[in-house]
PDB file of C-alpha atoms in Angstrom:
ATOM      1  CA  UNK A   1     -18.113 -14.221  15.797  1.00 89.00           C
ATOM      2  CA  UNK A   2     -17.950 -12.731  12.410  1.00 97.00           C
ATOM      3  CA  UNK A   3     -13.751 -13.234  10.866  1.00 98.00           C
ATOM      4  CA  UNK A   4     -11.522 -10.776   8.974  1.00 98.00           C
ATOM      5  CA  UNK A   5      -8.816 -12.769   7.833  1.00 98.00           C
ATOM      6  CA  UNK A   6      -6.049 -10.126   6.757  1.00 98.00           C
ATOM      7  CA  UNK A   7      -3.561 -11.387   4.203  1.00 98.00           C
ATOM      8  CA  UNK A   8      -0.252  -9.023   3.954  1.00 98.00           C
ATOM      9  CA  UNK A   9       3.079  -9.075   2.778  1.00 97.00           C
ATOM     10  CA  UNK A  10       5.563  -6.924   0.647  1.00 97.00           C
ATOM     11  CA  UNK A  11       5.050  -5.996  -3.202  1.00 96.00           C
ATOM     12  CA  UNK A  12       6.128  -9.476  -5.097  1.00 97.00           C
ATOM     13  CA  UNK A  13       5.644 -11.777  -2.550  1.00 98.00           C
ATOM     14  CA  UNK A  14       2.794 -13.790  -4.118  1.00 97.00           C
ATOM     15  CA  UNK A  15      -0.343 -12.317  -1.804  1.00 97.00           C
ATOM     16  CA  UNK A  16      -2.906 -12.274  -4.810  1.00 96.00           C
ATOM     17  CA  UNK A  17      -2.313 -16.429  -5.873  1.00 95.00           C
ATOM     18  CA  UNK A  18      -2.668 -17.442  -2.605  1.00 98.00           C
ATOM     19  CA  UNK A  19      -5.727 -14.515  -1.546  1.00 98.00           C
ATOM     20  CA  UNK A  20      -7.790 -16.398  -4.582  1.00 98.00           C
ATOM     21  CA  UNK A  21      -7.221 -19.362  -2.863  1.00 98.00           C
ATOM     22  CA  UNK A  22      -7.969 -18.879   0.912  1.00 98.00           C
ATOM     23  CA  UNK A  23     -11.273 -16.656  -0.852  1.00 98.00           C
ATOM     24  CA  UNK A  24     -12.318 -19.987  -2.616  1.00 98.00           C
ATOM     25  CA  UNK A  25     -11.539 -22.185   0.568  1.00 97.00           C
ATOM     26  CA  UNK A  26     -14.215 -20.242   3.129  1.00 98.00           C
ATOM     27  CA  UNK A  27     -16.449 -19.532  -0.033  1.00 98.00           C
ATOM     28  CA  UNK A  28     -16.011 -15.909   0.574  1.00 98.00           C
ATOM     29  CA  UNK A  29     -15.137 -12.581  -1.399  1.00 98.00           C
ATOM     30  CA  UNK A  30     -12.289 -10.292  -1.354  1.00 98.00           C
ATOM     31  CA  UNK A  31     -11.325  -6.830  -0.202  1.00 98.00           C
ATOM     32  CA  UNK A  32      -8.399  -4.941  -1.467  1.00 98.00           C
ATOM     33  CA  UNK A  33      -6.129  -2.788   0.590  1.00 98.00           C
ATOM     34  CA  UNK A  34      -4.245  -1.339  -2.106  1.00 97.00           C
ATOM     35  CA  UNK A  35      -4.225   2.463  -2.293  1.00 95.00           C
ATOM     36  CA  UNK A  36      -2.835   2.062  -6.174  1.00 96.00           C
ATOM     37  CA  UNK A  37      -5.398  -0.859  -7.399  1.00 97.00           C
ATOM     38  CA  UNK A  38      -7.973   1.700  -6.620  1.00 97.00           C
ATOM     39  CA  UNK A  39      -7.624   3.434  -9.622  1.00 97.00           C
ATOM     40  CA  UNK A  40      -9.722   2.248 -12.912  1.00 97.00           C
ATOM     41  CA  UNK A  41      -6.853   3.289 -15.295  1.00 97.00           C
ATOM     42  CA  UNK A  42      -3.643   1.456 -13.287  1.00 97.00           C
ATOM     43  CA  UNK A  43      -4.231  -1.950 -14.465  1.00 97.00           C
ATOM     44  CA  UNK A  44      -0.669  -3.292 -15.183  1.00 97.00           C
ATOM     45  CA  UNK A  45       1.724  -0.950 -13.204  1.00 97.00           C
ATOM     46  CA  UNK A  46      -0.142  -1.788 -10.189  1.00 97.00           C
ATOM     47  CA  UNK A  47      -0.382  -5.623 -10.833  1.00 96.00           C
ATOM     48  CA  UNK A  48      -4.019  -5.078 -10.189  1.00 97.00           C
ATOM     49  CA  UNK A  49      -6.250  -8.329 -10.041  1.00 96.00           C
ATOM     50  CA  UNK A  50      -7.018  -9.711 -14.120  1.00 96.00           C
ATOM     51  CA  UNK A  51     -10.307  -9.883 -15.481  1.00 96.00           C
ATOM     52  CA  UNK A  52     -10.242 -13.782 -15.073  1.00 97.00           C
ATOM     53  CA  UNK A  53      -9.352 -13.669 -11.482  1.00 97.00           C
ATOM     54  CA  UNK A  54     -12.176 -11.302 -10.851  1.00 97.00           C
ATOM     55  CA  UNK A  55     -14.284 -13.534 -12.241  1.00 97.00           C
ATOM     56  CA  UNK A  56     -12.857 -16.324 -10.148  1.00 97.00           C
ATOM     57  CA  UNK A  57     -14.038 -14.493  -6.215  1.00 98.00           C
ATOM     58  CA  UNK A  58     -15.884 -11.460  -6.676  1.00 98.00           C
ATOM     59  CA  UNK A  59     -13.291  -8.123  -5.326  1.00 98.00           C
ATOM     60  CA  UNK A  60     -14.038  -4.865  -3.877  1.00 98.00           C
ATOM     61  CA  UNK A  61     -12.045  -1.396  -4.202  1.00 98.00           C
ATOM     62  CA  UNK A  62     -10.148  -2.439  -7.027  1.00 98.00           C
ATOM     63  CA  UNK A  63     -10.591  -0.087 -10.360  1.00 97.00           C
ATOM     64  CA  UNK A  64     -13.074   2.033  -8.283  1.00 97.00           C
ATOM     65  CA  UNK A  65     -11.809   5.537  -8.907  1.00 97.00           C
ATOM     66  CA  UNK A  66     -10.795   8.000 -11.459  1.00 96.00           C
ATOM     67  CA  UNK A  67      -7.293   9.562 -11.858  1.00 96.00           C
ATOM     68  CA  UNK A  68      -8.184  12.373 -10.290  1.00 93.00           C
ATOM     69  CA  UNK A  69     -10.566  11.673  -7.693  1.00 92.00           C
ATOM     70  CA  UNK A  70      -9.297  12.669  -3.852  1.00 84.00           C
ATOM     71  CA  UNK A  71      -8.969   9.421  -1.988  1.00 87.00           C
ATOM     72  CA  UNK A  72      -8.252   8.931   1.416  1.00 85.00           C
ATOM     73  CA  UNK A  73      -7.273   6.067   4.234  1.00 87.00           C
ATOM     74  CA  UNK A  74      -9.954   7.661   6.662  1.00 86.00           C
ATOM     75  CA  UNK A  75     -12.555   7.357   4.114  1.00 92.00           C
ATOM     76  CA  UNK A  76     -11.149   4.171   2.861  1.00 95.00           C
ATOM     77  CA  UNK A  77     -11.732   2.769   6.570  1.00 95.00           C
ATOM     78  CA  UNK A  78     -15.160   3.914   6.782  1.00 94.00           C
ATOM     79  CA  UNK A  79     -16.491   2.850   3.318  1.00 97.00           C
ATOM     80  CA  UNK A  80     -15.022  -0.676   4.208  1.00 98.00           C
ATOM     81  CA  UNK A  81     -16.291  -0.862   8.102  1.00 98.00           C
ATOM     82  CA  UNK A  82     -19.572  -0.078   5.904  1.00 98.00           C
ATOM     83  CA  UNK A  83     -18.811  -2.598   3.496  1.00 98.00           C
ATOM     84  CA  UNK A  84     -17.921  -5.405   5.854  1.00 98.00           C
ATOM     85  CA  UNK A  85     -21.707  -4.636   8.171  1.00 97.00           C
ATOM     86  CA  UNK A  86     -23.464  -5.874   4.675  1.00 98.00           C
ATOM     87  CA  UNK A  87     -20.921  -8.645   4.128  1.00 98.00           C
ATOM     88  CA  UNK A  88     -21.251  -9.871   7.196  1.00 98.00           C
ATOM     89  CA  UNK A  89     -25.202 -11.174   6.551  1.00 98.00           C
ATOM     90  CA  UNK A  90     -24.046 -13.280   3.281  1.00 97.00           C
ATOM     91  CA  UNK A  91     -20.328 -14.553   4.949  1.00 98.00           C
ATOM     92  CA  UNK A  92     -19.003 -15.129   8.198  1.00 98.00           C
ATOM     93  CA  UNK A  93     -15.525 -14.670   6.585  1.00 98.00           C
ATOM     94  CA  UNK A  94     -14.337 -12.058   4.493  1.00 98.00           C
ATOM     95  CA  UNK A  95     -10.908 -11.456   3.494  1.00 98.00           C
ATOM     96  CA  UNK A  96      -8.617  -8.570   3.389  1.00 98.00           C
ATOM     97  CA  UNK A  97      -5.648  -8.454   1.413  1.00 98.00           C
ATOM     98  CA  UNK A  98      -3.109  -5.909   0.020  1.00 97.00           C
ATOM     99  CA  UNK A  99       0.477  -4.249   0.722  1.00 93.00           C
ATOM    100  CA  UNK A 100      -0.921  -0.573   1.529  1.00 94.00           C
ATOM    101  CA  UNK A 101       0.013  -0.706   5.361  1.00 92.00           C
ATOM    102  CA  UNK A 102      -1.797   2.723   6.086  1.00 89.00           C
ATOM    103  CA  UNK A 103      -4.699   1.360   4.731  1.00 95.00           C
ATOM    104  CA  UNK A 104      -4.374  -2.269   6.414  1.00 96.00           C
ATOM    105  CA  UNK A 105      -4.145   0.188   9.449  1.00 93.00           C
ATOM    106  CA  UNK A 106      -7.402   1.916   8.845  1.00 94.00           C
ATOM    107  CA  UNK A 107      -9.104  -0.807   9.144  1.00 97.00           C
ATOM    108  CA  UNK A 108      -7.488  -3.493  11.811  1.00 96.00           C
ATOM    109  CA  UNK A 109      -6.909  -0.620  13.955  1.00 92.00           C
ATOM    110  CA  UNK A 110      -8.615   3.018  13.071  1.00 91.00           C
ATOM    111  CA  UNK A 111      -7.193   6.062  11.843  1.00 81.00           C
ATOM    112  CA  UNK A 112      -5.365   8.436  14.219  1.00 73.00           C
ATOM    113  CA  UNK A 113      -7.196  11.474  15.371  1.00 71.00           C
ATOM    114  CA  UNK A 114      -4.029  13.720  13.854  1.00 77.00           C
ATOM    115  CA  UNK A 115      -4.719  17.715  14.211  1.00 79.00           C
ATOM    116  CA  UNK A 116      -6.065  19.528  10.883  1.00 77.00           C
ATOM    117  CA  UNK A 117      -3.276  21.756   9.774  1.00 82.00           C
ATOM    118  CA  UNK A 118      -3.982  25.174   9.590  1.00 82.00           C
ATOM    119  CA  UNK A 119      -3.514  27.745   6.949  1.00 80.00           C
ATOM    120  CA  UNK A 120      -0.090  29.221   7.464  1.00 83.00           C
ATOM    121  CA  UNK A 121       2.024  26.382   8.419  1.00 88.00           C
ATOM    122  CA  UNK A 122       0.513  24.866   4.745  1.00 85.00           C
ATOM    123  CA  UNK A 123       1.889  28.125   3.696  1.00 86.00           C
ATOM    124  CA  UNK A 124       5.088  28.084   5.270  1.00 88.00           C
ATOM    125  CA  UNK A 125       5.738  24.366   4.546  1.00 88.00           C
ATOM    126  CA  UNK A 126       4.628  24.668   0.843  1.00 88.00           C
ATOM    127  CA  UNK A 127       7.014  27.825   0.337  1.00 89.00           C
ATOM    128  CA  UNK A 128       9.749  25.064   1.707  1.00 90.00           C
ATOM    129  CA  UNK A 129       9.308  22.887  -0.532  1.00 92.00           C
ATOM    130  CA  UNK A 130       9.797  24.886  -3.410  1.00 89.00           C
ATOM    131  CA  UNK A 131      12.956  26.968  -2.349  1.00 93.00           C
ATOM    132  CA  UNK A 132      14.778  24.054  -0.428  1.00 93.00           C
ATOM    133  CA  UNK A 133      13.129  20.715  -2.482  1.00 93.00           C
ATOM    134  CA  UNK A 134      12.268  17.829  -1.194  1.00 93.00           C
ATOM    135  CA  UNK A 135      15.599  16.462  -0.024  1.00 93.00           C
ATOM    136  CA  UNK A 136      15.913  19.025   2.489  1.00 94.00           C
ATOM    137  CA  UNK A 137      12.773  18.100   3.701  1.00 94.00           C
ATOM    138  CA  UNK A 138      13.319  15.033   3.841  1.00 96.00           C
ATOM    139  CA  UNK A 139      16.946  15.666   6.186  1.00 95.00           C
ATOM    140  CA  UNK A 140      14.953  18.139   8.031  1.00 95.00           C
ATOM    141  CA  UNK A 141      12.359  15.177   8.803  1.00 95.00           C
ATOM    142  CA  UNK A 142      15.225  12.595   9.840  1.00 96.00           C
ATOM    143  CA  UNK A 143      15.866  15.459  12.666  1.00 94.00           C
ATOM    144  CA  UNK A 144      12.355  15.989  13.829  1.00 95.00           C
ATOM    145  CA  UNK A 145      10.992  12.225  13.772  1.00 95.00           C
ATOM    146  CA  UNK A 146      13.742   9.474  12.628  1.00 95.00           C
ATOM    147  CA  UNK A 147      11.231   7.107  13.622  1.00 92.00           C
ATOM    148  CA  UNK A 148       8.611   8.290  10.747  1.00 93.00           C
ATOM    149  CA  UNK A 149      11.644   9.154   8.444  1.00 95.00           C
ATOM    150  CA  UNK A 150      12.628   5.423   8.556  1.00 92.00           C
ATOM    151  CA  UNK A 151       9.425   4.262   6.988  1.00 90.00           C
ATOM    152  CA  UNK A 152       7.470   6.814   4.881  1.00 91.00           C
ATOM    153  CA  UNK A 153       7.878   6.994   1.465  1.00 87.00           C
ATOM    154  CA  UNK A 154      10.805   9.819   0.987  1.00 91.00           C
ATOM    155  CA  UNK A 155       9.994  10.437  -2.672  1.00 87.00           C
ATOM    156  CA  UNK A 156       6.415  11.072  -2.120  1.00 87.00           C
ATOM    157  CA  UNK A 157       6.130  14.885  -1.146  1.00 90.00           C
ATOM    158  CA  UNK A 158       2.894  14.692  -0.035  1.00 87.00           C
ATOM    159  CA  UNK A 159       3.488  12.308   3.042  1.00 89.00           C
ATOM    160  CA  UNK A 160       6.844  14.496   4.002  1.00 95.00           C
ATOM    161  CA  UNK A 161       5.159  17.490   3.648  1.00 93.00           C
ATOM    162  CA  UNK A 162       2.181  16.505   6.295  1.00 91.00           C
ATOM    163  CA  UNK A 163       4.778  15.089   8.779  1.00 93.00           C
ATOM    164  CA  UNK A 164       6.426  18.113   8.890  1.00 94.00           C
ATOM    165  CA  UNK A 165       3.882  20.463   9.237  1.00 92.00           C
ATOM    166  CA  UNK A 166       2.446  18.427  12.220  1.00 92.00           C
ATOM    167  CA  UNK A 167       5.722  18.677  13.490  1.00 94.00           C
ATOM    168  CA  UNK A 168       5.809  22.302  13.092  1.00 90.00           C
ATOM    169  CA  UNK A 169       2.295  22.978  14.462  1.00 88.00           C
ATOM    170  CA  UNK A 170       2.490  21.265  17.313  1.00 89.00           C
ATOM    171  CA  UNK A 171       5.921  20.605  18.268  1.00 90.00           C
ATOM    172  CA  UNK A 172       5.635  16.910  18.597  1.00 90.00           C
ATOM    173  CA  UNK A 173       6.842  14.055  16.383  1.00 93.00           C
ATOM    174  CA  UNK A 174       4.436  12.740  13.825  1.00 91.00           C
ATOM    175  CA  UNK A 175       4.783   9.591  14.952  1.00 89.00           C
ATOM    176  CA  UNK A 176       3.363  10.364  18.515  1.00 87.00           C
ATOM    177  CA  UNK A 177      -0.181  11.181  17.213  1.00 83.00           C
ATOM    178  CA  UNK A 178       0.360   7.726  15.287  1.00 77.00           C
ATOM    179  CA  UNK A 179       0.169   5.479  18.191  1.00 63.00           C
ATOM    180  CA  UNK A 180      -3.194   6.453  19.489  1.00 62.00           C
ATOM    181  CA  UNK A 181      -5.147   3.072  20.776  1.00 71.00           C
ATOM    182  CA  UNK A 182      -7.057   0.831  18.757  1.00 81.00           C
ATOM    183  CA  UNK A 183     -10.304   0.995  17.811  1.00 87.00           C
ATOM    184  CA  UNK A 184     -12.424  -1.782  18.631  1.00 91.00           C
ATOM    185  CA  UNK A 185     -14.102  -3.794  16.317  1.00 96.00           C
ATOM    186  CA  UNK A 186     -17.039  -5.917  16.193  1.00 95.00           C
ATOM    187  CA  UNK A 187     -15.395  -8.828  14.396  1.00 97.00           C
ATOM    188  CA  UNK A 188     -12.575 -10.459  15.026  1.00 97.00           C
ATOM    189  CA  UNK A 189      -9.193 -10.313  13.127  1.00 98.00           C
ATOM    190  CA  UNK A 190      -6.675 -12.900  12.341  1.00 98.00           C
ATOM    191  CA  UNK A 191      -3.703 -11.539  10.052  1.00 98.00           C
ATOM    192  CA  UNK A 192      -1.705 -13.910   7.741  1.00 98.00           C
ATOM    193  CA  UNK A 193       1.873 -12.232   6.717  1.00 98.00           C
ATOM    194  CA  UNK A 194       3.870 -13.587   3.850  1.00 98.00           C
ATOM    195  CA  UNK A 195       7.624 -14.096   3.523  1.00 97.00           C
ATOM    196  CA  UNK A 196      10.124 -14.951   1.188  1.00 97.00           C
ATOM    197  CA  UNK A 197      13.996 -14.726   1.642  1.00 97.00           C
ATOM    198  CA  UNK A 198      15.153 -11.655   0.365  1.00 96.00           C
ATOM    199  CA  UNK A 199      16.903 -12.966  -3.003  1.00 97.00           C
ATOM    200  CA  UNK A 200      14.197 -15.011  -3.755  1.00 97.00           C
ATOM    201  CA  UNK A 201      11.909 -11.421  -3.427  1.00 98.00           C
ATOM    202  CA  UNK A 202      14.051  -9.371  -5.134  1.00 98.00           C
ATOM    203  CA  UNK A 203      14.243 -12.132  -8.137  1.00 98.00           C
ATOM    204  CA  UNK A 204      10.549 -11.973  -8.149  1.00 98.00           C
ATOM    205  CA  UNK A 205      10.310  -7.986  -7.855  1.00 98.00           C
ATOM    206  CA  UNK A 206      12.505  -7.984 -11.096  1.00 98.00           C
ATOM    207  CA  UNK A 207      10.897 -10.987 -13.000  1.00 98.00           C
ATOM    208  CA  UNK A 208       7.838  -8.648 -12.981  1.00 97.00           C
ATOM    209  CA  UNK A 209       8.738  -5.583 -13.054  1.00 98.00           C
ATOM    210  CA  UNK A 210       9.964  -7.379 -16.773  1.00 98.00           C
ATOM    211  CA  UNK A 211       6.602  -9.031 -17.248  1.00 97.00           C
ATOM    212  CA  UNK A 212       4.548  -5.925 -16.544  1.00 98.00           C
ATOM    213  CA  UNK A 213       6.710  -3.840 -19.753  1.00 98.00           C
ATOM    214  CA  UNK A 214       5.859  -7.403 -21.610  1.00 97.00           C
ATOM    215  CA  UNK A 215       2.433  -6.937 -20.372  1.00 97.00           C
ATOM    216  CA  UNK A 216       2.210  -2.771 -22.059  1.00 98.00           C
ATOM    217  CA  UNK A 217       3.064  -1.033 -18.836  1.00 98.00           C
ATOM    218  CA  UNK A 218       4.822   1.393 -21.001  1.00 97.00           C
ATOM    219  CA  UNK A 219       1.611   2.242 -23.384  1.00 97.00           C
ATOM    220  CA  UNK A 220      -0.576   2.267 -20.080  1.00 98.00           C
ATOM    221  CA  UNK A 221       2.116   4.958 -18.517  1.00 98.00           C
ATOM    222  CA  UNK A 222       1.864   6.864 -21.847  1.00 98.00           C
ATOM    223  CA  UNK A 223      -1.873   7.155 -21.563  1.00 98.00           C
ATOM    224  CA  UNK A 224      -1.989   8.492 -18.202  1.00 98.00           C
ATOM    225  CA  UNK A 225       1.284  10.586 -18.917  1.00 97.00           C
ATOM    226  CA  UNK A 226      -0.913  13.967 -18.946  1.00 96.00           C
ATOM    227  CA  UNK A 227      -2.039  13.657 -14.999  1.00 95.00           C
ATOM    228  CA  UNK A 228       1.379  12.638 -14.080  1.00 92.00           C
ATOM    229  CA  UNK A 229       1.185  15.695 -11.715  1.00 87.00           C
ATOM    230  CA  UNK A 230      -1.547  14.016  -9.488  1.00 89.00           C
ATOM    231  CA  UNK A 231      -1.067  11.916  -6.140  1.00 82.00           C
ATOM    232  CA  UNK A 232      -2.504   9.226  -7.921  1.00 89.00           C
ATOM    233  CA  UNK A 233       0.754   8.529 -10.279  1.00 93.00           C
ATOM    234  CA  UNK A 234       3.289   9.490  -7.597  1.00 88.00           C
ATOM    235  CA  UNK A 235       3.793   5.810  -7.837  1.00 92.00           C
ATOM    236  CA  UNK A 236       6.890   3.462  -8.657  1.00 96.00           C
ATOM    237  CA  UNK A 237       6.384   2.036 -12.127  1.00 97.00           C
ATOM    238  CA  UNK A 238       5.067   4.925 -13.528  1.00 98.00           C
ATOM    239  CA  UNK A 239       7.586   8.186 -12.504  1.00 95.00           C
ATOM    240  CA  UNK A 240      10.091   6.220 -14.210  1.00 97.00           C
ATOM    241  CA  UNK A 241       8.490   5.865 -17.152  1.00 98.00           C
ATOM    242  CA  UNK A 242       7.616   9.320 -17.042  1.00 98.00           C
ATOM    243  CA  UNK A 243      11.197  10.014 -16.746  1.00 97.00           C
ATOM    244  CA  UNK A 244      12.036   7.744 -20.115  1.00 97.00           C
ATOM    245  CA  UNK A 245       9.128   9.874 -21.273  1.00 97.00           C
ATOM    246  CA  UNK A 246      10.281  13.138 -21.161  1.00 96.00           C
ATOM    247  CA  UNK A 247      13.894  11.936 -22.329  1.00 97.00           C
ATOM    248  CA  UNK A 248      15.728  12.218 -19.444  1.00 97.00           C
ATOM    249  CA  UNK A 249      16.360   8.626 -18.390  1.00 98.00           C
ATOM    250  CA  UNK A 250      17.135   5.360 -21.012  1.00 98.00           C
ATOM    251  CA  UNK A 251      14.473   2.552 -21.384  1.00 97.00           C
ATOM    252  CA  UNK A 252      16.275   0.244 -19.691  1.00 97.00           C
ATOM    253  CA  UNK A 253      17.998   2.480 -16.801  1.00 98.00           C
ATOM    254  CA  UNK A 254      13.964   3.776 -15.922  1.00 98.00           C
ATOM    255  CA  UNK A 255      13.466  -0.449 -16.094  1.00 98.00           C
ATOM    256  CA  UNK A 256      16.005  -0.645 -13.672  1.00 98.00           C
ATOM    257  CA  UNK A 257      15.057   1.620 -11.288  1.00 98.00           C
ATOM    258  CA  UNK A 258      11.640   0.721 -11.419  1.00 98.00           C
ATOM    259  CA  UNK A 259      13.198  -2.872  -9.945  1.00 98.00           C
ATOM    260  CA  UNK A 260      15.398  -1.107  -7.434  1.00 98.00           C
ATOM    261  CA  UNK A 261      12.689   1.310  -6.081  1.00 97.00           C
ATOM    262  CA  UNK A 262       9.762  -1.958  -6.014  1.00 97.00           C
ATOM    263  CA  UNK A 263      12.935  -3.260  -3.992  1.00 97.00           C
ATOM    264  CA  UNK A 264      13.266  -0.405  -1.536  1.00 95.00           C
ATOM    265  CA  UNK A 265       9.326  -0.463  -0.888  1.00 95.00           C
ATOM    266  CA  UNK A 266       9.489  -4.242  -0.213  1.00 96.00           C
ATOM    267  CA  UNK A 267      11.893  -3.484   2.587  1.00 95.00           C
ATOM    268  CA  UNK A 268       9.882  -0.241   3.559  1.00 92.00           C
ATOM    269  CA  UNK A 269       6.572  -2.537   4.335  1.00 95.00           C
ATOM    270  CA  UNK A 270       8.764  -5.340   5.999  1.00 95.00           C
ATOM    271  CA  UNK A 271       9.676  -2.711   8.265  1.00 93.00           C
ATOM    272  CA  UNK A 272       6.502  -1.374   9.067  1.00 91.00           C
ATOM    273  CA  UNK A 273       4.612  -4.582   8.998  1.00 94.00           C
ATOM    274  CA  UNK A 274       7.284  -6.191  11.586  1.00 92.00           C
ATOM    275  CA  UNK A 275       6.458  -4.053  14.309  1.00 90.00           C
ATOM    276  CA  UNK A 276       2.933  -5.265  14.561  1.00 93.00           C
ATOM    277  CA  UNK A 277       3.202  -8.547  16.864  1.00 95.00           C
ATOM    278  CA  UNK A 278      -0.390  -9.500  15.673  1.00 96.00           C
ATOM    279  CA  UNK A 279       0.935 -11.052  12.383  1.00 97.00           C
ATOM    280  CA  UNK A 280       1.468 -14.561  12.032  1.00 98.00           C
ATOM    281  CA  UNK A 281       4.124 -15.292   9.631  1.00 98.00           C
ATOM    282  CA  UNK A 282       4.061 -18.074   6.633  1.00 98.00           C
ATOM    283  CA  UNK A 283       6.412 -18.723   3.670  1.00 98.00           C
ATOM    284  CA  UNK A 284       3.791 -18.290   0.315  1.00 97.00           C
ATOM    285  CA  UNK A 285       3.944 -21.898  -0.168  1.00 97.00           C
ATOM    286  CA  UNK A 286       3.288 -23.140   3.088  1.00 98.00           C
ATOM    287  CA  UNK A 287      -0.799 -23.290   2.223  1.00 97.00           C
ATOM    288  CA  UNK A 288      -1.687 -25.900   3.805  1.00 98.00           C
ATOM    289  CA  UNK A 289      -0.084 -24.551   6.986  1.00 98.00           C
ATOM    290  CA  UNK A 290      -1.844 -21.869   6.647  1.00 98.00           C
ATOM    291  CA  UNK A 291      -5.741 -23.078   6.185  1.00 98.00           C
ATOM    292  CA  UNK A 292      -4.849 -25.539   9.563  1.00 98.00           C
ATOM    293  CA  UNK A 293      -4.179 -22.530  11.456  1.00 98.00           C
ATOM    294  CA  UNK A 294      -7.024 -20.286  10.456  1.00 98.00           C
ATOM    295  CA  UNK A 295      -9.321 -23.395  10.922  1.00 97.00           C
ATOM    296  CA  UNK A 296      -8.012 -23.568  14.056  1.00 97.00           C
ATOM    297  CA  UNK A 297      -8.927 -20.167  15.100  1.00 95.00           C
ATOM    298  CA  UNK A 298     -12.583 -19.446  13.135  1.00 91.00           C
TER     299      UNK A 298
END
């Protein structure tokens, strides 16, 4: 049977070193499941893949889209579904790696059949927003579904918004229309979680958060500084900078809390990717541990 081998693990932990690899091992290719390394103009902030490790396996859905282009993790599953059918005659293992859990999701397990939102409750929640802000909504979500509230992204309007106006519409939680049952697929899946202890994460998260404003994150923010409005750039690394940018925040305070938000998403995907008992967990350097158990099970 055809093999997905899913490589995840928070921001910092080392997924892209090791996803060359494991690629080069089964003589394979990789696909990304990062919502951010998507974008064509997001190079540094997003610690997308360099032109030399390109080069080394050949990648998919990495620098694919424009800044403005609509993007999705329902067509995200079905371009790579597509994707993996054609694979699947050249390799019988592909792999899969990235921090983007909804994405990681899609694939492993099929988006959620969640109700379109109609018209007025858009309205109503939009109007919300405005007046109250977003930390109201975000208190207001903590009431209606604490379970979702625990591991969205709070400062990302966007995902608070559509929570709440399910929970509006409907009167259910969010998170009930979340747990619908996995899809089926017709390959089989064998995910590979990294772990670090949390100091030694946190070290890393800083050490290149430095690297990428070594590396000209602050001239690539600057470039994309007139979309900032767009989804795309609601993304840690870059509203700080934007902050710096329009003189509100010092260099190295918008640094800082570039390190301390990379920190709170860390925990955020921990969270998330704990609950799924499917994951098989490995320290970064434990390699060789690693290959023995996949070899085991392809």
């Amino acid at each position: 049977m055809k093999t997905l081998i899913v490589l995840i693990g928070p921001t910092g932990v080392g997924k892209t070193e090791l996803s060359l690899r494991l690629a080069e091992q089964f003589k394979t290719c990789i696909v990304s499941a990062d919502s951010r390394q998507l974008y064509a103009d997001l190079k540094i902030g997003t610690a997308a893949p360099t032109p030399e490790q390109l080069q080394r396996v050949k990648h998919y859905f990495v620098g694919t889209l424009k800044l403005t282009d609509y993007y999705s993790a329902a067509q995200y599953e079905a371009e790579v579904l597509k994707l993996l059918d054609t694979l699947y005659t050249r390799h019988d293992v592909v792999l899969l790696t990235g921090g983007s859990m909804m994405y990681v999701d899609a694939v492993c397990k099929g988006i959620d059949d969640i109700p379109t939102v109609d018209a007025e409750t858009r309205e109503i929640m939009l109007q919300k927003y405005e007046t109250e802000g977003l930390e109201r909504l975000c208190a207001e979500l903590k009431l209606l579904d604490p379970e979702y509230h625990k591991i969205v992204d709070l400062k990302n309007p966007k995902r608070v918004i559509h929570a709440l106006e399910i929970c509006y519409m409907t009167g259910k939680t969010y998170t009930s229309f979340r747990t619908q049952q996995k899809k089926e697929r017709p390959f089989r899946i064998l995910k590979i979680g990294l772990t670090r202890d949390r100091e030694e994460l946190y070290e890393r998260i800083n050490h290149r958060v430095e690297q990428m404003i070594e590396d000209g994150l602050m001239e690539e923010a600057r470039r994309v500084y007139p979309y900032r409005t767009l989804n795309s750039l609601n993304t840690v690394g870059y509203k700080e900078i934007f902050n710096y940018l329009d003189g509100e925040w010092t260099l190295p305070f918008a640094i800082e809390k570039i390190q301390q938000n990379s920190r709170i998403y860390s925990r955020k995907q921990m969270t998330w990717f704990k609950r799924d008992e499917e994951i098989r967990w490995f320290h970064p350097e434990q390699e060789t541990e690693i290959l023995e158990y996949l070899r085991s099970q392809i």
